[in-house]
PDB file of C-alpha atoms in Angstrom:
ATOM      1  CA  MET A   1      18.127   3.171   3.021  1.00 94.00           C
ATOM      2  CA  GLN A   2      16.273  -0.083   2.379  1.00 96.00           C
ATOM      3  CA  ILE A   3      12.639   0.279   1.305  1.00 97.00           C
ATOM      4  CA  TYR A   4      10.191  -2.633   1.323  1.00 98.00           C
ATOM      5  CA  LEU A   5       7.129  -1.921  -0.811  1.00 98.00           C
ATOM      6  CA  ILE A   6       4.239  -4.228   0.092  1.00 98.00           C
ATOM      7  CA  ARG A   7       0.855  -4.565  -1.531  1.00 98.00           C
ATOM      8  CA  HIS A   8      -2.141  -5.212   0.729  1.00 98.00           C
ATOM      9  CA  ALA A   9      -3.763  -8.651   1.003  1.00 98.00           C
ATOM     10  CA  GLN A  10      -6.657  -9.612  -1.277  1.00 98.00           C
ATOM     11  CA  SER A  11      -9.631  -7.303  -0.788  1.00 98.00           C
ATOM     12  CA  GLU A  12     -13.267  -8.008  -1.536  1.00 96.00           C
ATOM     13  CA  ASN A  13     -12.976  -5.843  -4.645  1.00 93.00           C
ATOM     14  CA  ASN A  14      -9.947  -7.807  -5.874  1.00 94.00           C
ATOM     15  CA  ALA A  15     -12.092 -10.948  -5.915  1.00 89.00           C
ATOM     16  CA  LEU A  16     -14.814  -9.418  -8.109  1.00 90.00           C
ATOM     17  CA  THR A  17     -15.290 -10.468 -11.722  1.00 88.00           C
ATOM     18  CA  ALA A  18     -16.772  -8.589 -14.666  1.00 84.00           C
ATOM     19  CA  ASP A  19     -20.165 -10.081 -13.729  1.00 85.00           C
ATOM     20  CA  THR A  20     -19.963  -9.025 -10.062  1.00 84.00           C
ATOM     21  CA  MET A  21     -18.282  -5.635 -10.413  1.00 77.00           C
ATOM     22  CA  HIS A  22     -21.574  -3.963  -9.419  1.00 80.00           C
ATOM     23  CA  ARG A  23     -20.811  -5.167  -5.867  1.00 83.00           C
ATOM     24  CA  ARG A  24     -17.667  -3.017  -5.672  1.00 85.00           C
ATOM     25  CA  LYS A  25     -17.209  -1.343  -2.284  1.00 89.00           C
ATOM     26  CA  VAL A  26     -15.665   2.070  -1.671  1.00 93.00           C
ATOM     27  CA  ASP A  27     -13.369   0.893   1.141  1.00 96.00           C
ATOM     28  CA  PRO A  28     -13.535  -2.916   1.197  1.00 97.00           C
ATOM     29  CA  ASP A  29     -12.616  -5.506   3.804  1.00 97.00           C
ATOM     30  CA  LEU A  30     -10.255  -8.400   3.055  1.00 98.00           C
ATOM     31  CA  THR A  31     -11.511 -11.734   1.767  1.00 98.00           C
ATOM     32  CA  GLU A  32     -10.980 -14.958   3.709  1.00 98.00           C
ATOM     33  CA  LEU A  33      -8.009 -15.573   1.419  1.00 98.00           C
ATOM     34  CA  GLY A  34      -6.741 -12.071   2.172  1.00 98.00           C
ATOM     35  CA  TYR A  35      -6.756 -12.728   5.919  1.00 98.00           C
ATOM     36  CA  ARG A  36      -4.701 -15.869   5.365  1.00 98.00           C
ATOM     37  CA  GLN A  37      -2.298 -13.956   3.125  1.00 98.00           C
ATOM     38  CA  ARG A  38      -1.700 -11.212   5.694  1.00 98.00           C
ATOM     39  CA  GLU A  39      -0.870 -13.808   8.373  1.00 98.00           C
ATOM     40  CA  ARG A  40       1.614 -15.507   6.056  1.00 98.00           C
ATOM     41  CA  LEU A  41       3.188 -12.147   5.256  1.00 98.00           C
ATOM     42  CA  ALA A  42       3.547 -11.260   8.934  1.00 98.00           C
ATOM     43  CA  ASP A  43       4.944 -14.693   9.815  1.00 97.00           C
ATOM     44  CA  TRP A  44       7.495 -14.565   7.005  1.00 97.00           C
ATOM     45  CA  LEU A  45       8.731 -11.043   7.698  1.00 96.00           C
ATOM     46  CA  GLY A  46       8.783 -11.803  11.417  1.00 95.00           C
ATOM     47  CA  GLY A  47      10.941 -14.840  10.727  1.00 95.00           C
ATOM     48  CA  GLU A  48      13.291 -12.798   8.546  1.00 94.00           C
ATOM     49  CA  ALA A  49      13.538 -10.208  11.320  1.00 92.00           C
ATOM     50  CA  SER A  50      14.261 -12.851  13.966  1.00 90.00           C
ATOM     51  CA  ALA A  51      16.983 -14.328  11.777  1.00 91.00           C
ATOM     52  CA  GLY A  52      18.580 -10.914  11.348  1.00 88.00           C
ATOM     53  CA  GLU A  53      17.904 -10.849   7.608  1.00 91.00           C
ATOM     54  CA  ILE A  54      15.579  -7.827   7.743  1.00 93.00           C
ATOM     55  CA  ASP A  55      15.592  -5.070  10.344  1.00 93.00           C
ATOM     56  CA  ILE A  56      12.577  -2.898   9.569  1.00 96.00           C
ATOM     57  CA  GLY A  57      12.544   0.153  11.826  1.00 95.00           C
ATOM     58  CA  GLN A  58       9.464   1.981  10.540  1.00 96.00           C
ATOM     59  CA  LEU A  59       6.190   0.697   9.121  1.00 98.00           C
ATOM     60  CA  TYR A  60       3.949   2.987   7.087  1.00 98.00           C
ATOM     61  CA  THR A  61       0.493   2.248   5.736  1.00 98.00           C
ATOM     62  CA  SER A  62      -2.155   3.872   3.623  1.00 98.00           C
ATOM     63  CA  ALA A  63      -5.362   4.795   5.448  1.00 98.00           C
ATOM     64  CA  MET A  64      -7.521   2.527   3.322  1.00 98.00           C
ATOM     65  CA  HIS A  65      -9.183  -0.275   5.239  1.00 98.00           C
ATOM     66  CA  ARG A  66      -7.508  -3.139   3.355  1.00 98.00           C
ATOM     67  CA  SER A  67      -4.074  -1.633   3.939  1.00 98.00           C
ATOM     68  CA  LEU A  68      -4.715  -1.073   7.647  1.00 98.00           C
ATOM     69  CA  LEU A  69      -5.887  -4.678   7.983  1.00 98.00           C
ATOM     70  CA  THR A  70      -2.740  -5.927   6.254  1.00 98.00           C
ATOM     71  CA  SER A  71      -0.476  -3.780   8.428  1.00 98.00           C
ATOM     72  CA  GLN A  72      -2.093  -4.877  11.693  1.00 98.00           C
ATOM     73  CA  PRO A  73      -0.458  -8.311  12.217  1.00 98.00           C
ATOM     74  CA  LEU A  74       2.722  -7.069  10.554  1.00 97.00           C
ATOM     75  CA  GLY A  75       3.116  -4.362  13.179  1.00 97.00           C
ATOM     76  CA  GLU A  76       2.444  -6.832  15.975  1.00 97.00           C
ATOM     77  CA  THR A  77       5.006  -9.333  14.666  1.00 96.00           C
ATOM     78  CA  LEU A  78       7.698  -6.695  14.116  1.00 96.00           C
ATOM     79  CA  GLY A  79       6.952  -4.839  17.355  1.00 96.00           C
ATOM     80  CA  LEU A  80       6.183  -1.639  15.437  1.00 97.00           C
ATOM     81  CA  GLN A  81       3.342   0.847  15.386  1.00 97.00           C
ATOM     82  CA  PRO A  82       2.055   1.194  11.824  1.00 98.00           C
ATOM     83  CA  GLU A  83       1.987   4.883  10.933  1.00 98.00           C
ATOM     84  CA  ILE A  84      -0.502   6.274   8.446  1.00 98.00           C
ATOM     85  CA  TRP A  85       1.093   8.030   5.478  1.00 98.00           C
ATOM     86  CA  LEU A  86      -1.858   9.513   3.639  1.00 98.00           C
ATOM     87  CA  ASP A  87      -0.088   9.804   0.294  1.00 98.00           C
ATOM     88  CA  LEU A  88       0.152   5.994   0.072  1.00 98.00           C
ATOM     89  CA  HIS A  89      -3.527   5.528  -0.773  1.00 98.00           C
ATOM     90  CA  GLU A  90      -4.609   3.871  -4.009  1.00 98.00           C
ATOM     91  CA  LYS A  91      -4.899   5.759  -7.271  1.00 96.00           C
ATOM     92  CA  GLY A  92      -8.381   7.150  -7.722  1.00 96.00           C
ATOM     93  CA  GLY A  93      -9.011   7.604  -4.007  1.00 97.00           C
ATOM     94  CA  LEU A  94     -12.327   6.715  -2.392  1.00 97.00           C
ATOM     95  CA  PHE A  95     -15.192   6.929  -4.869  1.00 94.00           C
ATOM     96  CA  ALA A  96     -18.289   5.194  -6.152  1.00 92.00           C
ATOM     97  CA  ARG A  97     -20.038   5.269  -9.512  1.00 87.00           C
ATOM     98  CA  GLN A  98     -23.816   5.155  -9.695  1.00 82.00           C
ATOM     99  CA  ASN A  99     -26.030   5.975 -12.648  1.00 80.00           C
ATOM    100  CA  GLY A 100     -23.116   7.565 -14.443  1.00 79.00           C
ATOM    101  CA  GLN A 101     -22.273   9.817 -11.505  1.00 89.00           C
ATOM    102  CA  VAL A 102     -19.071   9.669  -9.446  1.00 92.00           C
ATOM    103  CA  SER A 103     -19.159  10.467  -5.725  1.00 93.00           C
ATOM    104  CA  GLY A 104     -16.219  10.814  -3.355  1.00 95.00           C
ATOM    105  CA  PHE A 105     -16.104   9.579   0.246  1.00 97.00           C
ATOM    106  CA  GLY A 106     -14.036  10.746   3.204  1.00 97.00           C
ATOM    107  CA  GLY A 107     -13.027   7.293   4.409  1.00 97.00           C
ATOM    108  CA  MET A 108     -12.692   5.932   7.941  1.00 98.00           C
ATOM    109  CA  THR A 109     -12.909   8.592  10.622  1.00 98.00           C
ATOM    110  CA  ARG A 110     -10.292   9.206  13.275  1.00 98.00           C
ATOM    111  CA  THR A 111     -12.463   7.535  15.904  1.00 98.00           C
ATOM    112  CA  ALA A 112     -13.204   4.526  13.690  1.00 98.00           C
ATOM    113  CA  ILE A 113      -9.531   3.929  12.932  1.00 98.00           C
ATOM    114  CA  SER A 114      -8.517   4.383  16.589  1.00 97.00           C
ATOM    115  CA  GLN A 115     -11.107   1.871  17.734  1.00 98.00           C
ATOM    116  CA  ALA A 116     -10.422  -0.749  15.051  1.00 98.00           C
ATOM    117  CA  PHE A 117      -6.640  -0.281  14.959  1.00 98.00           C
ATOM    118  CA  PRO A 118      -5.513   1.070  18.355  1.00 97.00           C
ATOM    119  CA  ARG A 119      -1.805   0.573  17.574  1.00 96.00           C
ATOM    120  CA  VAL A 120      -1.888   2.731  14.453  1.00 98.00           C
ATOM    121  CA  ARG A 121      -0.300   6.179  14.659  1.00 97.00           C
ATOM    122  CA  LEU A 122      -2.564   8.816  13.130  1.00 97.00           C
ATOM    123  CA  THR A 123      -1.669  12.096  11.489  1.00 93.00           C
ATOM    124  CA  GLU A 124      -3.564  15.311  12.170  1.00 95.00           C
ATOM    125  CA  SER A 125      -5.031  15.072   8.679  1.00 95.00           C
ATOM    126  CA  VAL A 126      -7.199  12.122   9.767  1.00 97.00           C
ATOM    127  CA  THR A 127     -10.290  13.801  11.212  1.00 97.00           C
ATOM    128  CA  GLU A 128     -13.865  12.970  12.134  1.00 97.00           C
ATOM    129  CA  SER A 129     -14.701  13.655   8.490  1.00 96.00           C
ATOM    130  CA  GLY A 130     -12.251  10.991   7.379  1.00 97.00           C
ATOM    131  CA  TRP A 131      -8.998  11.566   5.507  1.00 98.00           C
ATOM    132  CA  TYR A 132      -9.803  11.709   1.764  1.00 98.00           C
ATOM    133  CA  ASP A 133     -11.030  14.886   0.078  1.00 96.00           C
ATOM    134  CA  ALA A 134     -14.462  13.718  -1.056  1.00 96.00           C
ATOM    135  CA  ALA A 135     -14.813  16.802  -3.274  1.00 95.00           C
ATOM    136  CA  LEU A 136     -12.225  15.261  -5.613  1.00 94.00           C
ATOM    137  CA  GLY A 137     -14.548  12.390  -6.457  1.00 94.00           C
ATOM    138  CA  MET A 138     -12.272  10.048  -8.389  1.00 96.00           C
ATOM    139  CA  GLU A 139      -8.712  11.318  -8.083  1.00 96.00           C
ATOM    140  CA  PRO A 140      -7.193  12.508 -11.392  1.00 95.00           C
ATOM    141  CA  GLU A 141      -4.232  10.507 -12.715  1.00 93.00           C
ATOM    142  CA  ALA A 142      -1.930  13.530 -12.517  1.00 94.00           C
ATOM    143  CA  ARG A 143      -2.627  13.870  -8.800  1.00 96.00           C
ATOM    144  CA  SER A 144      -1.579  10.278  -8.103  1.00 96.00           C
ATOM    145  CA  HIS A 145       1.675  10.982  -9.950  1.00 96.00           C
ATOM    146  CA  TYR A 146       2.161  14.063  -7.791  1.00 97.00           C
ATOM    147  CA  ARG A 147       1.687  11.982  -4.629  1.00 98.00           C
ATOM    148  CA  ALA A 148       4.186   9.400  -5.880  1.00 98.00           C
ATOM    149  CA  LEU A 149       6.759  12.111  -6.556  1.00 98.00           C
ATOM    150  CA  LYS A 150       6.186  13.501  -3.040  1.00 98.00           C
ATOM    151  CA  VAL A 151       6.705  10.104  -1.413  1.00 98.00           C
ATOM    152  CA  ALA A 152       9.771   9.368  -3.535  1.00 97.00           C
ATOM    153  CA  GLY A 153      11.213  12.776  -2.672  1.00 96.00           C
ATOM    154  CA  GLU A 154      10.667  12.215   1.030  1.00 96.00           C
ATOM    155  CA  LEU A 155      12.305   8.782   0.867  1.00 96.00           C
ATOM    156  CA  ARG A 156      15.312  10.260  -0.915  1.00 94.00           C
ATOM    157  CA  ARG A 157      15.513  13.005   1.702  1.00 93.00           C
ATOM    158  CA  ARG A 158      15.684  10.393   4.464  1.00 90.00           C
ATOM    159  CA  ALA A 159      18.094   8.118   2.618  1.00 89.00           C
ATOM    160  CA  GLY A 160      21.158   9.321   4.500  1.00 78.00           C
ATOM    161  CA  ALA A 161      19.823   7.926   7.765  1.00 75.00           C
ATOM    162  CA  GLN A 162      20.606   4.313   6.727  1.00 74.00           C
ATOM    163  CA  SER A 163      17.130   3.293   7.882  1.00 91.00           C
ATOM    164  CA  VAL A 164      14.958   0.351   6.838  1.00 95.00           C
ATOM    165  CA  VAL A 165      11.309   1.130   6.152  1.00 97.00           C
ATOM    166  CA  ALA A 166       8.280  -0.787   4.935  1.00 98.00           C
ATOM    167  CA  LEU A 167       5.343   0.787   3.098  1.00 98.00           C
ATOM    168  CA  VAL A 168       2.005  -1.025   2.796  1.00 98.00           C
ATOM    169  CA  SER A 169       0.137   0.345  -0.180  1.00 98.00           C
ATOM    170  CA  HIS A 170      -1.729  -0.626  -3.363  1.00 98.00           C
ATOM    171  CA  ALA A 171      -1.014  -2.059  -6.806  1.00 97.00           C
ATOM    172  CA  GLY A 172      -1.746   1.113  -8.747  1.00 96.00           C
ATOM    173  CA  PHE A 173       0.103   3.444  -6.419  1.00 98.00           C
ATOM    174  CA  LEU A 174       3.120   1.146  -6.038  1.00 98.00           C
ATOM    175  CA  ASP A 175       3.418   1.175  -9.817  1.00 97.00           C
ATOM    176  CA  VAL A 176       3.697   4.960  -9.974  1.00 97.00           C
ATOM    177  CA  LEU A 177       5.868   5.118  -6.845  1.00 98.00           C
ATOM    178  CA  ILE A 178       8.458   2.796  -8.410  1.00 98.00           C
ATOM    179  CA  LYS A 179       8.356   4.931 -11.546  1.00 97.00           C
ATOM    180  CA  ALA A 180       8.877   8.034  -9.415  1.00 97.00           C
ATOM    181  CA  LEU A 181      11.837   6.446  -7.646  1.00 97.00           C
ATOM    182  CA  PHE A 182      13.431   5.612 -11.001  1.00 96.00           C
ATOM    183  CA  ASP A 183      12.545   8.917 -12.706  1.00 95.00           C
ATOM    184  CA  GLN A 184      10.033   7.309 -15.084  1.00 94.00           C
ATOM    185  CA  LEU A 185       7.162   9.742 -14.569  1.00 92.00           C
ATOM    186  CA  PRO A 186       5.035  10.904 -16.239  1.00 86.00           C
ATOM    187  CA  SER A 187       3.923   7.636 -17.810  1.00 81.00           C
ATOM    188  CA  ARG A 188       0.748   5.833 -18.827  1.00 76.00           C
ATOM    189  CA  ALA A 189      -0.235   2.740 -16.861  1.00 69.00           C
ATOM    190  CA  HIS A 190      -1.375   0.797 -19.927  1.00 75.00           C
ATOM    191  CA  THR A 191       1.972   1.169 -21.733  1.00 83.00           C
ATOM    192  CA  MET A 192       4.247   0.007 -18.875  1.00 88.00           C
ATOM    193  CA  ARG A 193       3.390  -1.213 -15.394  1.00 92.00           C
ATOM    194  CA  TYR A 194       5.142  -2.675 -12.353  1.00 95.00           C
ATOM    195  CA  TYR A 195       2.539  -5.073 -11.016  1.00 93.00           C
ATOM    196  CA  HIS A 196       2.246  -6.624  -7.547  1.00 97.00           C
ATOM    197  CA  ASN A 197       0.346  -9.688  -6.422  1.00 98.00           C
ATOM    198  CA  ASN A 198      -1.499  -9.424  -3.118  1.00 98.00           C
ATOM    199  CA  THR A 199       1.046  -9.091  -0.248  1.00 98.00           C
ATOM    200  CA  ALA A 200       3.911  -9.126  -2.768  1.00 98.00           C
ATOM    201  CA  ILE A 201       7.135  -7.426  -1.669  1.00 98.00           C
ATOM    202  CA  THR A 202       9.505  -5.266  -3.686  1.00 98.00           C
ATOM    203  CA  ARG A 203      12.821  -4.084  -2.262  1.00 98.00           C
ATOM    204  CA  VAL A 204      14.414  -0.837  -3.399  1.00 98.00           C
ATOM    205  CA  ASP A 205      17.575   0.671  -1.875  1.00 97.00           C
ATOM    206  CA  ILE A 206      18.738   4.269  -2.053  1.00 95.00           C
ATOM    207  CA  GLU A 207      22.480   4.575  -1.476  1.00 88.00           C
ATOM    208  CA  ARG A 208      24.666   7.616  -2.126  1.00 85.00           C
ATOM    209  CA  GLY A 209      22.112   9.065  -4.506  1.00 84.00           C
ATOM    210  CA  GLN A 210      21.698   5.842  -6.475  1.00 93.00           C
ATOM    211  CA  THR A 211      18.405   3.930  -6.561  1.00 96.00           C
ATOM    212  CA  VAL A 212      18.748   0.146  -6.864  1.00 97.00           C
ATOM    213  CA  MET A 213      16.006  -2.464  -7.225  1.00 97.00           C
ATOM    214  CA  HIS A 214      16.941  -5.734  -5.503  1.00 96.00           C
ATOM    215  CA  TYR A 215      13.753  -7.609  -6.373  1.00 97.00           C
ATOM    216  CA  LEU A 216      10.188  -7.032  -7.607  1.00 98.00           C
ATOM    217  CA  ASN A 217       6.848  -8.691  -6.771  1.00 98.00           C
ATOM    218  CA  ARG A 218       8.290 -11.329  -4.442  1.00 97.00           C
ATOM    219  CA  VAL A 219       5.718 -13.806  -3.075  1.00 97.00           C
ATOM    220  CA  ASP A 220       7.967 -16.486  -1.551  1.00 93.00           C
ATOM    221  CA  HIS A 221       5.946 -16.340   1.651  1.00 96.00           C
ATOM    222  CA  LEU A 222       2.793 -17.575  -0.081  1.00 98.00           C
ATOM    223  CA  PRO A 223       2.187 -21.147  -1.280  1.00 97.00           C
ATOM    224  CA  ALA A 224       0.737 -21.304  -4.789  1.00 97.00           C
ATOM    225  CA  ALA A 225      -2.794 -21.866  -3.485  1.00 97.00           C
ATOM    226  CA  LEU A 226      -2.740 -18.536  -1.607  1.00 97.00           C
ATOM    227  CA  ARG A 227      -1.452 -16.348  -4.426  1.00 97.00           C
ATOM    228  CA  SER A 228      -3.812 -13.879  -6.062  1.00 97.00           C
ATOM    229  CA  TRP A 229      -3.855 -10.776  -8.175  1.00 89.00           C
TER     230      TRP A 229
END
């Protein structure tokens, strides 16, 4: 199995600074730069597919808005329906802090996603209340590790099918997912981290029980002026 791990394009929150962090959004849109990045990503992967270099058969995405937006042109270029995999969402989930209080949010509803992204395949867990358990508030670190272990376990289970899959996710979650794939959990993010630029690609293969990293944080598809953290 070949696995392409892709971080979403630059979101509005990614562009915030310490002075503007009060403008943080729970489920942000992409920036103008982010929209240009996602088109470059789709064009590059589409070109690789046309040349026979990459043959992605399944495209999965987190249900967060920035991930859905990044997956949209990618699915169109590859002729695939992006499928929501809820466990791919960013560490911490959907939350806001105000006056020292943390509140959780359910996220985009089933109707909202269907209208904005008609090609996306939804799971039953996406309802008219959204998809994130707002009662969690900010997701505990241990829970994000649990999700990463679940995703890694499912990928290993499917490894015998010789398939090629792409997962569009987030910097924090991709870090713990790679650690899960290489049996490096539990860990602390501030002591070791696998970081991804916006729309960066990492390729990991699982063959005969062995996990192999071919490359990490690849941004060949972006000129220097379009690269961001």
